mmCIF file of C-alpha atoms in Angstrom:
data_model
loop_
_atom_site.group_PDB
_atom_site.id
_atom_site.type_symbol
_atom_site.label_atom_id
_atom_site.label_comp_id
_atom_site.label_asym_id
_atom_site.label_seq_id
_atom_site.Cartn_x
_atom_site.Cartn_y
_atom_site.Cartn_z
ATOM 1 C CA UNK A 1 103.422 3.172 68.782
ATOM 2 C CA UNK A 2 105.746 6.140 69.046
ATOM 3 C CA UNK A 3 105.031 7.278 65.495
ATOM 4 C CA UNK A 4 101.357 7.593 66.371
ATOM 5 C CA UNK A 5 101.954 10.172 69.062
ATOM 6 C CA UNK A 6 100.841 13.709 68.245
ATOM 7 C CA UNK A 7 99.397 12.782 64.897
ATOM 8 C CA UNK A 8 95.783 13.338 65.973
ATOM 9 C CA UNK A 9 94.186 16.593 64.864
ATOM 10 C CA UNK A 10 95.001 19.509 67.148
ATOM 11 C CA UNK A 11 92.879 22.253 68.659
ATOM 12 C CA UNK A 12 92.023 25.022 66.203
ATOM 13 C CA UNK A 13 91.512 22.598 63.309
ATOM 14 C CA UNK A 14 88.077 22.375 61.697
ATOM 15 C CA UNK A 15 86.601 19.015 62.671
ATOM 16 C CA UNK A 16 86.220 16.854 59.552
ATOM 17 C CA UNK A 17 82.566 16.201 58.678
ATOM 18 C CA UNK A 18 81.299 12.643 58.921
ATOM 19 C CA UNK A 19 78.110 10.716 58.477
ATOM 20 C CA UNK A 20 78.077 7.334 60.193
ATOM 21 C CA UNK A 21 75.512 4.724 61.162
ATOM 22 C CA UNK A 22 74.356 4.850 64.781
ATOM 23 C CA UNK A 23 71.924 2.000 64.135
ATOM 24 C CA UNK A 24 71.540 -0.180 61.038
ATOM 25 C CA UNK A 25 69.040 2.331 59.592
ATOM 26 C CA UNK A 26 70.075 5.651 61.159
ATOM 27 C CA UNK A 27 72.863 8.027 60.194
ATOM 28 C CA UNK A 28 74.459 10.615 62.470
ATOM 29 C CA UNK A 29 76.502 13.516 61.095
ATOM 30 C CA UNK A 30 78.896 15.914 62.753
ATOM 31 C CA UNK A 31 76.782 18.829 61.514
ATOM 32 C CA UNK A 32 73.793 17.479 63.522
ATOM 33 C CA UNK A 33 75.584 18.732 66.630
ATOM 34 C CA UNK A 34 76.267 22.309 65.495
ATOM 35 C CA UNK A 35 75.372 24.885 68.119
ATOM 36 C CA UNK A 36 76.513 22.861 71.131
ATOM 37 C CA UNK A 37 79.739 21.145 72.179
ATOM 38 C CA UNK A 38 80.308 17.572 71.030
ATOM 39 C CA UNK A 39 82.587 14.989 72.615
ATOM 40 C CA UNK A 40 83.950 12.369 70.222
ATOM 41 C CA UNK A 41 85.489 9.320 71.870
ATOM 42 C CA UNK A 42 87.312 7.015 69.467
ATOM 43 C CA UNK A 43 87.943 3.635 71.097
ATOM 44 C CA UNK A 44 89.434 0.420 69.736
ATOM 45 C CA UNK A 45 86.579 -2.044 70.067
ATOM 46 C CA UNK A 46 83.272 -3.010 71.632
ATOM 47 C CA UNK A 47 83.452 -5.728 74.304
ATOM 48 C CA UNK A 48 87.131 -5.504 75.182
ATOM 49 C CA UNK A 49 87.243 -4.914 78.956
ATOM 50 C CA UNK A 50 89.004 -1.531 79.046
ATOM 51 C CA UNK A 51 86.783 -0.010 76.354
ATOM 52 C CA UNK A 52 83.741 -1.318 78.153
ATOM 53 C CA UNK A 53 84.843 0.510 81.247
ATOM 54 C CA UNK A 54 85.529 3.694 79.319
ATOM 55 C CA UNK A 55 82.098 3.770 77.649
ATOM 56 C CA UNK A 56 80.484 2.700 80.947
ATOM 57 C CA UNK A 57 82.199 5.600 82.680
ATOM 58 C CA UNK A 58 80.969 8.133 80.105
ATOM 59 C CA UNK A 59 77.507 6.651 80.486
ATOM 60 C CA UNK A 60 77.628 7.453 84.212
ATOM 61 C CA UNK A 61 79.045 10.939 83.621
ATOM 62 C CA UNK A 62 76.416 11.944 81.013
ATOM 63 C CA UNK A 63 74.675 14.246 83.497
ATOM 64 C CA UNK A 64 77.931 16.179 83.997
ATOM 65 C CA UNK A 65 78.410 16.469 80.226
ATOM 66 C CA UNK A 66 74.828 17.667 79.856
ATOM 67 C CA UNK A 67 75.488 20.512 82.296
ATOM 68 C CA UNK A 68 77.623 21.946 79.490
ATOM 69 C CA UNK A 69 74.895 21.064 76.947
ATOM 70 C CA UNK A 70 77.462 18.721 75.431
ATOM 71 C CA UNK A 71 76.580 15.562 73.534
ATOM 72 C CA UNK A 72 78.874 12.548 73.239
ATOM 73 C CA UNK A 73 79.374 9.906 70.569
ATOM 74 C CA UNK A 74 81.640 6.868 70.661
ATOM 75 C CA UNK A 75 83.262 5.729 67.410
ATOM 76 C CA UNK A 76 84.921 2.424 66.580
ATOM 77 C CA UNK A 77 85.206 0.218 63.486
ATOM 78 C CA UNK A 78 82.650 -2.273 64.831
ATOM 79 C CA UNK A 79 79.515 -2.772 62.745
ATOM 80 C CA UNK A 80 76.219 -1.219 63.814
ATOM 81 C CA UNK A 81 74.671 -4.574 64.866
ATOM 82 C CA UNK A 82 77.661 -5.149 67.112
ATOM 83 C CA UNK A 83 77.288 -1.634 68.549
ATOM 84 C CA UNK A 84 73.576 -2.250 69.122
ATOM 85 C CA UNK A 85 74.257 -5.426 71.107
ATOM 86 C CA UNK A 86 77.052 -3.768 73.084
ATOM 87 C CA UNK A 87 74.993 -0.678 73.885
ATOM 88 C CA UNK A 88 72.061 -2.837 75.000
ATOM 89 C CA UNK A 89 74.265 -5.014 77.193
ATOM 90 C CA UNK A 90 75.916 -2.003 78.873
ATOM 91 C CA UNK A 91 72.721 0.091 78.919
ATOM 92 C CA UNK A 92 74.478 2.966 77.150
ATOM 93 C CA UNK A 93 72.461 6.148 76.696
ATOM 94 C CA UNK A 94 74.514 7.767 73.958
ATOM 95 C CA UNK A 95 75.153 6.764 70.328
ATOM 96 C CA UNK A 96 77.974 4.520 69.201
ATOM 97 C CA UNK A 97 78.892 5.220 65.588
ATOM 98 C CA UNK A 98 80.182 2.655 63.184
ATOM 99 C CA UNK A 99 83.300 3.631 61.201
ATOM 100 C CA UNK A 100 82.873 0.400 59.293
ATOM 101 C CA UNK A 101 82.711 1.124 55.549
ATOM 102 C CA UNK A 102 85.113 2.266 54.257
ATOM 103 C CA UNK A 103 86.765 0.890 57.372
ATOM 104 C CA UNK A 104 88.327 3.523 59.624
ATOM 105 C CA UNK A 105 87.739 6.312 57.093
ATOM 106 C CA UNK A 106 86.611 8.880 59.678
ATOM 107 C CA UNK A 107 89.225 7.854 62.232
ATOM 108 C CA UNK A 108 91.912 8.382 59.544
ATOM 109 C CA UNK A 109 90.649 11.931 58.950
ATOM 110 C CA UNK A 110 91.056 12.660 62.669
ATOM 111 C CA UNK A 111 94.476 10.978 62.769
ATOM 112 C CA UNK A 112 93.032 8.393 65.115
ATOM 113 C CA UNK A 113 93.470 5.139 63.174
ATOM 114 C CA UNK A 114 95.946 2.429 64.094
ATOM 115 C CA UNK A 115 97.063 1.043 60.745
ATOM 116 C CA UNK A 116 99.010 -1.775 62.356
ATOM 117 C CA UNK A 117 96.011 -3.093 64.292
ATOM 118 C CA UNK A 118 93.171 -2.067 62.001
ATOM 119 C CA UNK A 119 91.278 -0.344 64.832
ATOM 120 C CA UNK A 120 90.734 3.213 66.049
ATOM 121 C CA UNK A 121 92.998 4.776 68.637
ATOM 122 C CA UNK A 122 91.780 5.662 72.104
ATOM 123 C CA UNK A 123 91.478 9.345 71.241
ATOM 124 C CA UNK A 124 89.235 12.088 72.602
ATOM 125 C CA UNK A 125 88.061 15.266 70.901
ATOM 126 C CA UNK A 126 85.931 18.127 72.157
ATOM 127 C CA UNK A 127 84.368 20.015 69.258
ATOM 128 C CA UNK A 128 83.113 23.543 69.863
ATOM 129 C CA UNK A 129 79.611 24.669 68.821
ATOM 130 C CA UNK A 130 80.979 25.993 65.516
ATOM 131 C CA UNK A 131 82.630 22.733 64.544
ATOM 132 C CA UNK A 132 86.237 23.519 65.472
ATOM 133 C CA UNK A 133 88.334 21.163 67.574
ATOM 134 C CA UNK A 134 88.717 22.777 70.999
ATOM 135 C CA UNK A 135 90.711 19.974 72.678
ATOM 136 C CA UNK A 136 92.135 16.625 71.727
ATOM 137 C CA UNK A 137 93.920 13.869 73.608
ATOM 138 C CA UNK A 138 95.520 10.613 72.527
ATOM 139 C CA UNK A 139 95.590 8.051 75.312
ATOM 140 C CA UNK A 140 97.907 5.058 75.483
ATOM 141 C CA UNK A 141 95.694 2.381 73.951
ATOM 142 C CA UNK A 142 95.673 0.284 77.140
ATOM 143 C CA UNK A 143 94.732 3.139 79.488
ATOM 144 C CA UNK A 144 91.181 4.341 80.006
ATOM 145 C CA UNK A 145 91.639 8.134 79.893
ATOM 146 C CA UNK A 146 88.771 8.904 82.284
ATOM 147 C CA UNK A 147 86.575 11.974 81.948
ATOM 148 C CA UNK A 148 88.521 14.697 83.785
ATOM 149 C CA UNK A 149 90.236 16.039 80.657
ATOM 150 C CA UNK A 150 86.922 16.233 78.797
ATOM 151 C CA UNK A 151 85.258 18.137 81.642
ATOM 152 C CA UNK A 152 88.146 20.583 81.906
ATOM 153 C CA UNK A 153 87.946 21.197 78.161
ATOM 154 C CA UNK A 154 84.180 21.782 78.367
ATOM 155 C CA UNK A 155 84.735 24.186 81.257
ATOM 156 C CA UNK A 156 87.357 26.143 79.322
ATOM 157 C CA UNK A 157 85.021 26.268 76.339
ATOM 158 C CA UNK A 158 82.141 27.557 78.483
ATOM 159 C CA UNK A 159 84.341 30.259 80.043
ATOM 160 C CA UNK A 160 85.338 31.598 76.603
ATOM 161 C CA UNK A 161 81.778 32.482 75.666
ATOM 162 C CA UNK B 1 95.019 13.980 82.830
ATOM 163 C CA UNK B 2 96.014 10.351 82.574
ATOM 164 C CA UNK B 3 99.329 9.274 84.106
ATOM 165 C CA UNK B 4 99.538 12.311 86.369
ATOM 166 C CA UNK B 5 95.909 12.214 87.554
ATOM 167 C CA UNK B 6 95.773 13.820 90.999
ATOM 168 C CA UNK B 7 93.119 13.545 93.627
ATOM 169 C CA UNK B 8 90.899 16.556 94.211
ATOM 170 C CA UNK B 9 89.788 17.585 96.667
ATOM 171 C CA UNK B 10 92.444 16.218 99.054
ATOM 172 C CA UNK B 11 91.360 14.104 102.005
ATOM 173 C CA UNK B 12 89.336 16.274 104.347
ATOM 174 C CA UNK B 13 87.019 16.373 107.316
ATOM 175 C CA UNK B 14 84.092 14.956 105.316
ATOM 176 C CA UNK B 15 85.921 11.791 104.365
ATOM 177 C CA UNK B 16 85.570 8.346 105.880
ATOM 178 C CA UNK B 17 89.022 7.652 107.251
ATOM 179 C CA UNK B 18 90.728 4.752 108.993
ATOM 180 C CA UNK B 19 94.154 5.440 110.445
ATOM 181 C CA UNK B 20 96.076 8.451 111.677
ATOM 182 C CA UNK B 21 96.105 11.776 109.826
ATOM 183 C CA UNK B 22 99.902 11.812 110.203
ATOM 184 C CA UNK B 23 100.397 8.382 108.605
ATOM 185 C CA UNK B 24 103.055 8.574 105.851
ATOM 186 C CA UNK B 25 100.871 6.654 103.365
ATOM 187 C CA UNK B 26 97.335 7.678 102.393
ATOM 188 C CA UNK B 27 95.325 5.442 100.114
ATOM 189 C CA UNK B 28 91.999 6.667 98.798
ATOM 190 C CA UNK B 29 89.784 4.082 97.144
ATOM 191 C CA UNK B 30 86.950 5.120 94.849
ATOM 192 C CA UNK B 31 84.687 2.102 94.970
ATOM 193 C CA UNK B 32 81.311 0.635 94.099
ATOM 194 C CA UNK B 33 79.746 -1.905 96.478
ATOM 195 C CA UNK B 34 78.349 -4.025 93.661
ATOM 196 C CA UNK B 35 81.455 -4.009 91.478
ATOM 197 C CA UNK B 36 83.093 -7.453 91.391
ATOM 198 C CA UNK B 37 86.576 -5.967 91.010
ATOM 199 C CA UNK B 38 86.023 -3.853 94.129
ATOM 200 C CA UNK B 39 84.948 -7.073 95.817
ATOM 201 C CA UNK B 40 88.293 -8.579 94.826
ATOM 202 C CA UNK B 41 90.105 -5.503 96.111
ATOM 203 C CA UNK B 42 88.332 -5.577 99.496
ATOM 204 C CA UNK B 43 90.493 -8.291 101.109
ATOM 205 C CA UNK B 44 93.553 -6.629 99.563
ATOM 206 C CA UNK B 45 92.783 -3.345 101.348
ATOM 207 C CA UNK B 46 92.329 -5.264 104.603
ATOM 208 C CA UNK B 47 95.682 -7.004 104.090
ATOM 209 C CA UNK B 48 97.350 -3.666 103.347
ATOM 210 C CA UNK B 49 95.974 -2.187 106.549
ATOM 211 C CA UNK B 50 97.244 -5.185 108.497
ATOM 212 C CA UNK B 51 100.668 -5.058 106.896
ATOM 213 C CA UNK B 52 101.208 -1.304 107.151
ATOM 214 C CA UNK B 53 99.511 -0.772 110.506
ATOM 215 C CA UNK B 54 99.740 2.824 111.700
ATOM 216 C CA UNK B 55 101.785 3.817 108.649
ATOM 217 C CA UNK B 56 98.578 3.753 106.578
ATOM 218 C CA UNK B 57 95.596 6.051 106.415
ATOM 219 C CA UNK B 58 92.803 4.462 104.360
ATOM 220 C CA UNK B 59 89.964 6.504 102.883
ATOM 221 C CA UNK B 60 86.893 5.310 100.991
ATOM 222 C CA UNK B 61 84.900 7.466 98.559
ATOM 223 C CA UNK B 62 81.754 6.395 96.723
ATOM 224 C CA UNK B 63 81.846 5.800 92.998
ATOM 225 C CA UNK B 64 78.670 3.838 92.214
ATOM 226 C CA UNK B 65 78.358 2.890 88.537
ATOM 227 C CA UNK B 66 74.599 2.990 88.825
ATOM 228 C CA UNK B 67 73.828 2.170 85.190
ATOM 229 C CA UNK B 68 75.946 -0.963 85.283
ATOM 230 C CA UNK B 69 75.152 -1.984 88.861
ATOM 231 C CA UNK B 70 71.499 -1.491 89.860
ATOM 232 C CA UNK B 71 72.157 -1.899 93.624
ATOM 233 C CA UNK B 72 75.282 0.235 93.829
ATOM 234 C CA UNK B 73 73.659 3.601 94.488
ATOM 235 C CA UNK B 74 71.435 2.403 97.349
ATOM 236 C CA UNK B 75 74.296 0.436 98.852
ATOM 237 C CA UNK B 76 76.427 3.591 98.873
ATOM 238 C CA UNK B 77 73.591 5.564 100.505
ATOM 239 C CA UNK B 78 73.220 2.781 103.090
ATOM 240 C CA UNK B 79 76.888 3.042 104.043
ATOM 241 C CA UNK B 80 76.460 6.799 104.417
ATOM 242 C CA UNK B 81 73.293 6.331 106.479
ATOM 243 C CA UNK B 82 75.197 3.960 108.744
ATOM 244 C CA UNK B 83 78.016 6.501 108.825
ATOM 245 C CA UNK B 84 75.583 9.124 110.119
ATOM 246 C CA UNK B 85 75.078 6.766 113.069
ATOM 247 C CA UNK B 86 78.799 6.204 113.536
ATOM 248 C CA UNK B 87 79.039 2.851 111.762
ATOM 249 C CA UNK B 88 80.285 3.611 108.263
ATOM 250 C CA UNK B 89 83.117 1.084 108.209
ATOM 251 C CA UNK B 90 81.017 -1.663 109.766
ATOM 252 C CA UNK B 91 78.448 -1.237 106.982
ATOM 253 C CA UNK B 92 81.170 -0.862 104.327
ATOM 254 C CA UNK B 93 82.634 -4.222 105.380
ATOM 255 C CA UNK B 94 79.235 -5.948 105.515
ATOM 256 C CA UNK B 95 78.387 -4.726 102.012
ATOM 257 C CA UNK B 96 81.624 -6.023 100.532
ATOM 258 C CA UNK B 97 81.259 -9.305 102.376
ATOM 259 C CA UNK B 98 77.730 -9.729 100.972
ATOM 260 C CA UNK B 99 77.976 -8.331 97.447
ATOM 261 C CA UNK B 100 75.415 -10.775 96.120
ATOM 262 C CA UNK B 101 72.751 -9.617 98.618
ATOM 263 C CA UNK B 102 72.286 -5.880 98.192
ATOM 264 C CA UNK B 103 68.514 -5.553 97.785
ATOM 265 C CA UNK B 104 66.842 -2.866 99.895
ATOM 266 C CA UNK B 105 65.604 -5.536 102.351
ATOM 267 C CA UNK B 106 69.153 -6.805 102.712
ATOM 268 C CA UNK B 107 70.354 -3.294 103.522
ATOM 269 C CA UNK B 108 67.762 -3.008 106.293
ATOM 270 C CA UNK B 109 68.838 -6.434 107.563
ATOM 271 C CA UNK B 110 72.431 -5.161 107.829
ATOM 272 C CA UNK B 111 71.242 -2.029 109.622
ATOM 273 C CA UNK B 112 69.528 -4.285 112.169
ATOM 274 C CA UNK B 113 72.607 -6.481 112.501
ATOM 275 C CA UNK B 114 74.672 -3.375 113.257
ATOM 276 C CA UNK B 115 72.082 -2.298 115.849
ATOM 277 C CA UNK B 116 71.444 0.988 114.112
ATOM 278 C CA UNK B 117 68.362 3.082 114.771
ATOM 279 C CA UNK B 118 66.456 1.192 112.076
ATOM 280 C CA UNK B 119 63.432 3.521 111.688
ATOM 281 C CA UNK B 120 65.844 6.431 111.152
ATOM 282 C CA UNK B 121 67.904 4.347 108.695
ATOM 283 C CA UNK B 122 64.782 3.388 106.696
ATOM 284 C CA UNK B 123 63.491 6.943 106.691
ATOM 285 C CA UNK B 124 66.794 8.327 105.463
ATOM 286 C CA UNK B 125 67.079 5.628 102.812
ATOM 287 C CA UNK B 126 63.570 6.404 101.546
ATOM 288 C CA UNK B 127 64.263 10.132 101.500
ATOM 289 C CA UNK B 128 67.661 9.564 99.789
ATOM 290 C CA UNK B 129 69.156 11.812 102.438
ATOM 291 C CA UNK B 130 72.700 10.871 101.445
ATOM 292 C CA UNK B 131 72.282 10.801 97.656
ATOM 293 C CA UNK B 132 73.847 14.254 97.398
ATOM 294 C CA UNK B 133 76.843 13.145 99.449
ATOM 295 C CA UNK B 134 77.320 10.098 97.206
ATOM 296 C CA UNK B 135 77.054 12.329 94.129
ATOM 297 C CA UNK B 136 79.716 14.677 95.544
ATOM 298 C CA UNK B 137 82.109 11.759 95.970
ATOM 299 C CA UNK B 138 81.320 10.589 92.446
ATOM 300 C CA UNK B 139 81.956 14.045 90.960
ATOM 301 C CA UNK B 140 85.226 14.413 92.827
ATOM 302 C CA UNK B 141 86.245 11.029 91.429
ATOM 303 C CA UNK B 142 85.444 12.054 87.883
ATOM 304 C CA UNK B 143 87.451 15.258 88.358
ATOM 305 C CA UNK B 144 90.352 13.314 89.844
ATOM 306 C CA UNK B 145 90.601 11.013 86.844
ATOM 307 C CA UNK B 146 88.844 7.938 88.211
ATOM 308 C CA UNK B 147 88.473 5.706 85.156
ATOM 309 C CA UNK B 148 86.724 2.672 86.553
ATOM 310 C CA UNK B 149 86.241 0.869 89.822
ATOM 311 C CA UNK B 150 88.132 0.414 91.958
ATOM 312 C CA UNK B 151 90.527 3.322 91.446
ATOM 313 C CA UNK B 152 93.202 3.863 94.074
ATOM 314 C CA UNK B 153 95.099 7.073 94.766
ATOM 315 C CA UNK B 154 98.312 6.586 96.691
ATOM 316 C CA UNK B 155 99.483 9.797 98.357
ATOM 317 C CA UNK B 156 97.306 11.715 95.915
ATOM 318 C CA UNK B 157 98.442 10.134 92.631
ATOM 319 C CA UNK B 158 96.327 7.673 90.680
ATOM 320 C CA UNK B 159 97.611 4.125 90.742
ATOM 321 C CA UNK B 160 97.415 2.707 87.213
ATOM 322 C CA UNK B 161 97.844 -1.002 86.946
ATOM 323 C CA UNK B 162 96.929 -4.119 88.879
ATOM 324 C CA UNK B 163 95.611 -3.823 92.429
ATOM 325 C CA UNK B 164 96.829 -7.032 93.991
ATOM 326 C CA UNK B 165 98.749 -6.709 97.261
ATOM 327 C CA UNK B 166 102.225 -6.910 95.709
ATOM 328 C CA UNK B 167 101.507 -4.310 92.998
ATOM 329 C CA UNK B 168 100.047 -1.856 95.496
ATOM 330 C CA UNK B 169 102.926 -2.461 97.928
ATOM 331 C CA UNK B 170 105.443 -1.836 95.128
ATOM 332 C CA UNK B 171 103.850 1.557 94.367
ATOM 333 C CA UNK B 172 103.645 2.415 98.061
ATOM 334 C CA UNK B 173 107.342 1.701 98.499
ATOM 335 C CA UNK B 174 108.108 3.983 95.561
ATOM 336 C CA UNK B 175 106.182 6.972 96.844
ATOM 337 C CA UNK B 176 106.438 6.704 100.623
#
């Protein structure tokens, strides 16, 4: 979708606050992560093979993220029961947040919603400890963007301190 | 990042290499011994080597997805332990040819079959002597833009797309 390109929020923008379910009875907010970097990975859907690989990759790279004291959350429009089953199946050790009601509301605020498909984009954000977007990247929806861009952004952030 | 993902570090003295350093085509595979897709890619890499002969230098780096594949990490260490005794590729091939039998006892069985110094192999496996080496490969993969397994780099650039023989050959013909 050519008209989707470059519409995601850019570095320097204050990251919009959110409060989303990580489990059916637990809410996670952006402000919970103040004081340390946060990686937000929007992805289209649980269970589809490419997304699975992307979340599986981040799961394996957690130790590298933690070196920068960074936390990571995945966000899609799937419901929290779906996320719970997916996370259990893939043994994920980080929260998947449910942008389910109103559907895609948070993704829209980040410019990471695909109206035509009704799912979130494959978009990455690194939020600095003060809540400002330090780096963002919109991947072609069919391509797993890997973790190299995230790590470079975390490195840049660490060097600015 | 994505479409222009480049391998770092470049192929060096620490790598497991088949083929001449001067070969016009270098393929680096980041792989996981328990990953079914890597298992599918294994005969493809063999066919590529056969087809390209001395025009190809083939390199393997470890990228075990240990959370998804409980045997992958030990299998990678076993290949490195065999490598320390000069039989990396023999072990690499055995592991891919026996992906459904990668328990620790199986790994020792393969060490015996390859006539390795088995007590040394067992000792090094227990001490995780090569865990650091495996981790270094993994980190270099992450930094190079590896996004799943297998990931191939052809002359340094990440190959996005299918990894059947024809698709890989098409990319090779473009770059080499």
